């Protein structure tokens, strides 16, 4: 918790590692930090519409980069061991830190982050993170 608070107090850099834009929604991976056996993902969600966003779920999974026809797709669900703000609703900006136990995955796979809004809404945004982004992580 202390490390997550330290990360939040740091100013987020101008250039996020990854950024996805869709349906007036914006997801940024500001930075990745590693402290002993834990990986910290510093993320910002921006809502550029006038409707507030009700978060139903934020899913993290590791999936195949390329899905070929007639092959079975393996998706491994991942749950953060710690989340700084367990918020379910935001109007404009929402920044949070997600902490995972150390994990590795091959280059043929990517980490997928999906932000899903409550039922009847089609506002879902997903972001792919390559393993190289995690390997380039900063330390404290």
PDB file of C-alpha atoms in Angstrom:
ATOM      1  CA  UNK A   1       0.000   0.000   0.000  1.00  0.00           C
ATOM      2  CA  UNK A   2       2.836   2.378   0.863  1.00  0.00           C
ATOM      3  CA  UNK A   3       4.565   1.842  -2.501  1.00  0.00           C
ATOM      4  CA  UNK A   4       1.278   2.376  -4.343  1.00  0.00           C
ATOM      5  CA  UNK A   5       0.769   5.668  -2.503  1.00  0.00           C
ATOM      6  CA  UNK A   6       4.317   6.729  -3.441  1.00  0.00           C
ATOM      7  CA  UNK A   7       3.601   6.001  -7.106  1.00  0.00           C
ATOM      8  CA  UNK A   8       0.335   7.994  -7.041  1.00  0.00           C
ATOM      9  CA  UNK A   9       2.119  10.996  -5.527  1.00  0.00           C
ATOM     10  CA  UNK A  10       4.701  10.971  -8.309  1.00  0.00           C
ATOM     11  CA  UNK A  11       3.619  13.065 -11.264  1.00  0.00           C
ATOM     12  CA  UNK A  12       2.659  10.795 -14.147  1.00  0.00           C
ATOM     13  CA  UNK A  13       4.916  11.311 -17.129  1.00  0.00           C
ATOM     14  CA  UNK A  14       3.711  12.998 -20.282  1.00  0.00           C
ATOM     15  CA  UNK A  15       4.371   9.909 -22.421  1.00  0.00           C
ATOM     16  CA  UNK A  16       2.480   6.838 -21.263  1.00  0.00           C
ATOM     17  CA  UNK A  17       3.927   3.435 -22.192  1.00  0.00           C
ATOM     18  CA  UNK A  18       0.686   2.439 -23.932  1.00  0.00           C
ATOM     19  CA  UNK A  19      -2.507   4.298 -24.762  1.00  0.00           C
ATOM     20  CA  UNK A  20      -5.851   3.179 -26.214  1.00  0.00           C
ATOM     21  CA  UNK A  21      -8.677   5.452 -27.330  1.00  0.00           C
ATOM     22  CA  UNK A  22     -12.209   4.326 -28.160  1.00  0.00           C
ATOM     23  CA  UNK A  23     -15.756   5.740 -27.747  1.00  0.00           C
ATOM     24  CA  UNK A  24     -14.482   8.919 -26.030  1.00  0.00           C
ATOM     25  CA  UNK A  25     -12.705   6.684 -23.513  1.00  0.00           C
ATOM     26  CA  UNK A  26      -8.996   6.707 -22.981  1.00  0.00           C
ATOM     27  CA  UNK A  27      -6.870   4.110 -21.152  1.00  0.00           C
ATOM     28  CA  UNK A  28      -3.216   4.808 -20.384  1.00  0.00           C
ATOM     29  CA  UNK A  29      -0.534   2.638 -18.884  1.00  0.00           C
ATOM     30  CA  UNK A  30       1.547   5.387 -17.268  1.00  0.00           C
ATOM     31  CA  UNK A  31       4.308   3.203 -15.929  1.00  0.00           C
ATOM     32  CA  UNK A  32       5.272  -0.241 -14.703  1.00  0.00           C
ATOM     33  CA  UNK A  33       7.254  -0.647 -11.480  1.00  0.00           C
ATOM     34  CA  UNK A  34       8.827  -3.705  -9.933  1.00  0.00           C
ATOM     35  CA  UNK A  35       9.497  -4.074  -6.229  1.00  0.00           C
ATOM     36  CA  UNK A  36      10.889  -7.466  -5.138  1.00  0.00           C
ATOM     37  CA  UNK A  37       8.263 -10.020  -6.312  1.00  0.00           C
ATOM     38  CA  UNK A  38       5.518  -7.560  -7.205  1.00  0.00           C
ATOM     39  CA  UNK A  39       4.629  -5.761 -10.418  1.00  0.00           C
ATOM     40  CA  UNK A  40       2.833  -2.417 -10.097  1.00  0.00           C
ATOM     41  CA  UNK A  41       0.783  -1.115 -13.045  1.00  0.00           C
ATOM     42  CA  UNK A  42       0.069   2.621 -12.863  1.00  0.00           C
ATOM     43  CA  UNK A  43      -3.019   3.268 -15.006  1.00  0.00           C
ATOM     44  CA  UNK A  44      -5.213   6.237 -15.877  1.00  0.00           C
ATOM     45  CA  UNK A  45      -8.712   6.047 -17.304  1.00  0.00           C
ATOM     46  CA  UNK A  46     -10.169   9.163 -18.919  1.00  0.00           C
ATOM     47  CA  UNK A  47     -13.779   9.694 -19.868  1.00  0.00           C
ATOM     48  CA  UNK A  48     -14.209  12.463 -22.469  1.00  0.00           C
ATOM     49  CA  UNK A  49     -17.987  12.088 -22.737  1.00  0.00           C
ATOM     50  CA  UNK A  50     -20.537  13.844 -20.551  1.00  0.00           C
ATOM     51  CA  UNK A  51     -21.934  10.532 -19.281  1.00  0.00           C
ATOM     52  CA  UNK A  52     -20.285   9.198 -16.152  1.00  0.00           C
ATOM     53  CA  UNK A  53     -18.816   5.714 -16.381  1.00  0.00           C
ATOM     54  CA  UNK A  54     -19.975   2.885 -14.093  1.00  0.00           C
ATOM     55  CA  UNK A  55     -17.290   0.209 -13.947  1.00  0.00           C
ATOM     56  CA  UNK A  56     -18.678  -3.305 -13.870  1.00  0.00           C
ATOM     57  CA  UNK A  57     -15.366  -5.052 -14.193  1.00  0.00           C
ATOM     58  CA  UNK A  58     -11.713  -4.523 -14.981  1.00  0.00           C
ATOM     59  CA  UNK A  59     -10.274  -7.784 -16.272  1.00  0.00           C
ATOM     60  CA  UNK A  60      -6.643  -8.701 -16.661  1.00  0.00           C
ATOM     61  CA  UNK A  61      -5.721 -11.764 -18.703  1.00  0.00           C
ATOM     62  CA  UNK A  62      -2.873 -13.243 -20.698  1.00  0.00           C
ATOM     63  CA  UNK A  63      -3.868 -14.222 -24.218  1.00  0.00           C
ATOM     64  CA  UNK A  64      -2.355 -15.328 -27.500  1.00  0.00           C
ATOM     65  CA  UNK A  65      -1.066 -12.513 -29.700  1.00  0.00           C
ATOM     66  CA  UNK A  66      -2.357 -14.086 -32.886  1.00  0.00           C
ATOM     67  CA  UNK A  67      -5.452 -16.231 -32.948  1.00  0.00           C
ATOM     68  CA  UNK A  68      -5.408 -18.578 -35.913  1.00  0.00           C
ATOM     69  CA  UNK A  69      -8.495 -20.125 -37.439  1.00  0.00           C
ATOM     70  CA  UNK A  70      -9.551 -23.456 -35.936  1.00  0.00           C
ATOM     71  CA  UNK A  71      -7.167 -23.306 -33.011  1.00  0.00           C
ATOM     72  CA  UNK A  72      -8.166 -23.211 -29.403  1.00  0.00           C
ATOM     73  CA  UNK A  73      -7.374 -19.950 -27.708  1.00  0.00           C
ATOM     74  CA  UNK A  74      -5.961 -20.025 -24.213  1.00  0.00           C
ATOM     75  CA  UNK A  75      -6.793 -17.140 -21.950  1.00  0.00           C
ATOM     76  CA  UNK A  76      -5.420 -17.067 -18.422  1.00  0.00           C
ATOM     77  CA  UNK A  77      -7.368 -14.797 -16.092  1.00  0.00           C
ATOM     78  CA  UNK A  78      -5.240 -12.760 -13.669  1.00  0.00           C
ATOM     79  CA  UNK A  79      -6.362 -11.111 -10.454  1.00  0.00           C
ATOM     80  CA  UNK A  80      -4.450  -8.246  -8.866  1.00  0.00           C
ATOM     81  CA  UNK A  81      -3.313  -8.959  -5.298  1.00  0.00           C
ATOM     82  CA  UNK A  82      -3.886  -5.312  -4.415  1.00  0.00           C
ATOM     83  CA  UNK A  83      -5.758  -2.369  -5.889  1.00  0.00           C
ATOM     84  CA  UNK A  84      -5.313   1.112  -4.454  1.00  0.00           C
ATOM     85  CA  UNK A  85      -8.822   2.517  -5.060  1.00  0.00           C
ATOM     86  CA  UNK A  86     -11.636  -0.025  -5.394  1.00  0.00           C
ATOM     87  CA  UNK A  87     -13.747   2.565  -7.214  1.00  0.00           C
ATOM     88  CA  UNK A  88     -16.819   1.572  -9.256  1.00  0.00           C
ATOM     89  CA  UNK A  89     -17.746   4.924 -10.792  1.00  0.00           C
ATOM     90  CA  UNK A  90     -15.965   7.929 -12.315  1.00  0.00           C
ATOM     91  CA  UNK A  91     -16.915  11.043 -14.262  1.00  0.00           C
ATOM     92  CA  UNK A  92     -13.790  12.347 -15.978  1.00  0.00           C
ATOM     93  CA  UNK A  93     -10.477  10.928 -14.721  1.00  0.00           C
ATOM     94  CA  UNK A  94      -9.574   7.913 -12.645  1.00  0.00           C
ATOM     95  CA  UNK A  95      -6.028   6.866 -11.789  1.00  0.00           C
ATOM     96  CA  UNK A  96      -5.253   3.646  -9.999  1.00  0.00           C
ATOM     97  CA  UNK A  97      -2.426   1.271  -9.139  1.00  0.00           C
ATOM     98  CA  UNK A  98      -2.836  -2.474  -9.644  1.00  0.00           C
ATOM     99  CA  UNK A  99      -0.375  -4.857  -8.021  1.00  0.00           C
ATOM    100  CA  UNK A 100       0.352  -8.365  -9.280  1.00  0.00           C
ATOM    101  CA  UNK A 101       2.522 -11.152  -7.938  1.00  0.00           C
ATOM    102  CA  UNK A 102       5.519 -11.622 -10.222  1.00  0.00           C
ATOM    103  CA  UNK A 103       4.587 -13.389 -13.466  1.00  0.00           C
ATOM    104  CA  UNK A 104       6.187 -14.111 -16.814  1.00  0.00           C
ATOM    105  CA  UNK A 105       4.725 -15.004 -20.176  1.00  0.00           C
ATOM    106  CA  UNK A 106       6.177 -15.839 -23.607  1.00  0.00           C
ATOM    107  CA  UNK A 107       6.539 -13.326 -26.441  1.00  0.00           C
ATOM    108  CA  UNK A 108       3.720 -15.039 -28.335  1.00  0.00           C
ATOM    109  CA  UNK A 109       1.272 -13.784 -25.717  1.00  0.00           C
ATOM    110  CA  UNK A 110       0.095 -10.363 -24.548  1.00  0.00           C
ATOM    111  CA  UNK A 111      -1.475  -9.084 -21.373  1.00  0.00           C
ATOM    112  CA  UNK A 112      -5.001  -7.833 -22.062  1.00  0.00           C
ATOM    113  CA  UNK A 113      -6.710  -5.237 -19.886  1.00  0.00           C
ATOM    114  CA  UNK A 114     -10.456  -4.817 -20.411  1.00  0.00           C
ATOM    115  CA  UNK A 115     -12.549  -2.090 -18.811  1.00  0.00           C
ATOM    116  CA  UNK A 116     -16.205  -3.118 -18.962  1.00  0.00           C
ATOM    117  CA  UNK A 117     -19.148  -0.845 -18.176  1.00  0.00           C
ATOM    118  CA  UNK A 118     -22.336  -2.043 -16.502  1.00  0.00           C
ATOM    119  CA  UNK A 119     -24.984  -3.837 -18.538  1.00  0.00           C
ATOM    120  CA  UNK A 120     -26.620  -2.491 -21.683  1.00  0.00           C
ATOM    121  CA  UNK A 121     -23.645  -0.310 -22.431  1.00  0.00           C
ATOM    122  CA  UNK A 122     -21.301  -1.032 -25.273  1.00  0.00           C
ATOM    123  CA  UNK A 123     -18.547   1.122 -23.828  1.00  0.00           C
ATOM    124  CA  UNK A 124     -15.818  -1.451 -23.396  1.00  0.00           C
ATOM    125  CA  UNK A 125     -12.188  -0.642 -24.020  1.00  0.00           C
ATOM    126  CA  UNK A 126      -9.254  -3.019 -24.134  1.00  0.00           C
ATOM    127  CA  UNK A 127      -5.501  -2.563 -24.140  1.00  0.00           C
ATOM    128  CA  UNK A 128      -2.717  -4.974 -25.006  1.00  0.00           C
ATOM    129  CA  UNK A 129       0.558  -4.872 -23.109  1.00  0.00           C
ATOM    130  CA  UNK A 130       3.601  -6.644 -24.503  1.00  0.00           C
ATOM    131  CA  UNK A 131       5.982  -8.534 -22.277  1.00  0.00           C
ATOM    132  CA  UNK A 132       8.772  -6.135 -23.270  1.00  0.00           C
ATOM    133  CA  UNK A 133       6.830  -3.286 -21.572  1.00  0.00           C
ATOM    134  CA  UNK A 134       6.908  -5.203 -18.299  1.00  0.00           C
ATOM    135  CA  UNK A 135      10.567  -6.130 -18.706  1.00  0.00           C
ATOM    136  CA  UNK A 136      11.448  -2.437 -19.068  1.00  0.00           C
ATOM    137  CA  UNK A 137       9.827  -1.696 -15.703  1.00  0.00           C
ATOM    138  CA  UNK A 138      11.298   0.858 -13.317  1.00  0.00           C
ATOM    139  CA  UNK A 139      12.378  -0.052  -9.818  1.00  0.00           C
ATOM    140  CA  UNK A 140      11.896   2.046  -6.740  1.00  0.00           C
TER     141      UNK A 140
END
